[in-house]
Amino acid sequence: MRLAVSDLSFTHGAGARPLQEIGFSLDPGEVLCLLGPNGAGKTTLLRCLIGALTPSGGSILLDGRPIDSLSPRALARSMAYVPQATQPAFGHLVREMVIMGRSPHLGRLDIPGRADQAIAMDCLDRVGLAHLAERSFSAISGGERQLCLLARALAQQARLLILDEPAASLDFGNQLRLLDIIVGLARDGLGILMVTHHPDHALHAGSRFVALREGRVHGAGPVADLAQPGYLSALYGRGVRIIRDADGTLACAPLFPSPQPESRHVP
Ligand SMILES: Nc1ncnc2c1ncn2[C@@H]1O[C@H](COP(=O)(O)OP(=O)(O)OP(=O)(O)O)[C@@H](O)[C@H]1O
């Protein structure tokens, strides 16, 4: 399933910074990382892609069909969205939250069957949360909630995954688990669009990137381009250091200014 966005524009209203001339595509098996400073428009763009916001111009095509020509059910079968972890409104169990991902595959009056339950449990297992299946969603940690929402999206069995900062609340171990899951899903042929504030994650798991700044595409290309001298510093407006391991692995680190001698504090 191919996602193609061209010349997309949107504005939240007078005074808000608009999205302008956004264009990119995402093919099956790719992990496209969406980067950019706070307020650049990443979440707004995702919300346009999932049909929650109506663009003021441009097109969003899924296999050549405009997304607004698809029913909500057809769209949900094609595209699964993982928002940033939210506070739950209702006291669902973790297992029930994941089973909700099966909704686009059920008739209006159907209740999830054994096969749906099994798919949900498999997805929970894949994100390492099977042991929390019977816990209330409101009684698990923020990172566990994030993984639970990923499991719900996996249970949707869509060919496109749209992830909004999926690693935001995860510890180091779970960040790596998440990236492994994402790489595995891409190998299975899913297309994944992931917002991330971690260029490292893009370098490790991504195929290509799109960088937004002030509502426009600042740059795009293979993720290795993020390691070009000065690229990330220009994107974020602060010094960023690229570290290359002996085996060629790339990592980014903030470039902290050296402390001034008088600011050193000896207790
Ligand atoms: N509901 C809204 N009404 C008006 N303006 C909004 C609304 N939501 C977002 N904005 C504005 O739109 C711009 C883009 O916001 P958006 O949340 O898309 O940025 P982002 O790149 O996802 O930021 P972050 O990295 O902080 O999550 C910002 O200037 C923001 O203040």
Coordinates of N, CA and C in Angstrom, one line a residue, residues 42-52 75-76 78-86 146 148-154 156 158 160-165 193 195:
K42 N 4.3 18.4 12.9 CA 4.3 16.9 12.7 C 3.0 16.3 13.1
T43 N 2.5 16.6 14.3 CA 1.3 15.9 14.7 C 0.1 16.4 13.8
T44 N 0.1 17.7 13.5 CA -0.9 18.2 12.6 C -0.9 17.5 11.3
L45 N 0.3 17.2 10.7 CA 0.4 16.5 9.5 C -0.2 15.0 9.7
L46 N 0.2 14.4 10.8 CA -0.4 13.0 11.0 C -1.9 13.1 11.1
R47 N -2.4 14.1 11.7 CA -3.9 14.1 11.9 C -4.6 14.4 10.6
C48 N -3.9 15.1 9.6 CA -4.4 15.2 8.3 C -4.4 13.8 7.6
L49 N -3.3 13.1 7.8 CA -3.2 11.8 7.1 C -4.2 10.8 7.5
I50 N -4.6 10.8 8.8 CA -5.6 9.8 9.3 C -7.0 10.3 9.1
G51 N -7.2 11.5 8.5 CA -8.5 12.0 8.3 C -9.2 12.7 9.4
A52 N -8.4 13.0 10.5 CA -9.0 13.7 11.7 C -9.0 15.2 11.4
L75 N -10.6 2.9 5.8 CA -9.4 3.6 6.2 C -8.7 3.0 7.4
A76 N -9.5 2.6 8.4 CA -8.9 1.9 9.6 C -8.4 0.5 9.2
S78 N -6.8 0.0 6.5 CA -5.5 0.3 5.7 C -4.5 0.9 6.6
M79 N -4.9 1.7 7.6 CA -4.0 2.6 8.3 C -4.3 2.6 9.8
A80 N -3.3 2.3 10.6 CA -3.4 2.3 12.0 C -2.6 3.4 12.6
Y81 N -3.2 4.1 13.6 CA -2.6 5.3 14.1 C -2.3 5.1 15.6
V82 N -1.1 5.4 16.0 CA -0.7 5.3 17.4 C -0.5 6.7 17.9
P83 N -1.4 7.3 18.7 CA -1.2 8.7 19.2 C -0.1 8.7 20.3
Q84 N 0.2 9.9 20.7 CA 1.1 10.0 21.9 C 0.2 9.5 23.1
A85 N 0.8 8.8 24.0 CA 0.0 8.1 25.1 C -0.9 9.1 25.8
T86 N -2.1 8.7 26.0 CA -3.1 9.6 26.6 C -3.6 9.0 27.9
Q146 N 1.9 3.4 26.2 CA 2.4 3.6 24.8 C 2.5 2.3 24.1
C148 N 1.0 -0.5 24.8 CA -0.4 -1.1 24.7 C -1.1 -0.5 23.5
L149 N -0.9 0.9 23.2 CA -1.5 1.5 22.1 C -0.9 1.0 20.8
L150 N 0.4 0.6 20.8 CA 1.1 0.0 19.7 C 0.5 -1.3 19.4
A151 N 0.3 -2.1 20.5 CA -0.3 -3.4 20.4 C -1.7 -3.3 19.7
R152 N -2.5 -2.3 20.2 CA -3.8 -2.1 19.6 C -3.7 -1.8 18.1
A153 N -2.7 -1.0 17.7 CA -2.6 -0.7 16.3 C -2.1 -2.0 15.5
L154 N -1.3 -2.8 16.1 CA -0.9 -4.1 15.4 C -2.1 -5.0 15.2
Q156 N -5.0 -4.2 14.6 CA -5.8 -3.7 13.5 C -5.4 -4.3 12.2
A158 N -3.4 -3.4 9.9 CA -3.3 -2.5 8.7 C -2.0 -2.6 8.0
L160 N -0.4 0.0 6.8 CA 0.3 1.3 7.1 C 0.2 1.6 8.6
L161 N 1.3 1.9 9.2 CA 1.3 2.3 10.6 C 1.8 3.8 10.7
I162 N 1.0 4.6 11.4 CA 1.4 6.0 11.6 C 1.6 6.1 13.1
L163 N 2.8 6.4 13.5 CA 3.2 6.4 14.9 C 3.7 7.8 15.3
D164 N 3.0 8.4 16.3 CA 3.4 9.7 16.8 C 4.2 9.6 18.1
E165 N 5.5 9.8 17.9 CA 6.5 9.7 19.0 C 6.3 8.5 19.8
L193 N 5.2 5.2 9.1 CA 5.6 6.6 9.3 C 5.7 6.9 10.7
V195 N 6.9 9.6 13.7 CA 7.4 10.9 14.2 C 8.4 10.6 15.3

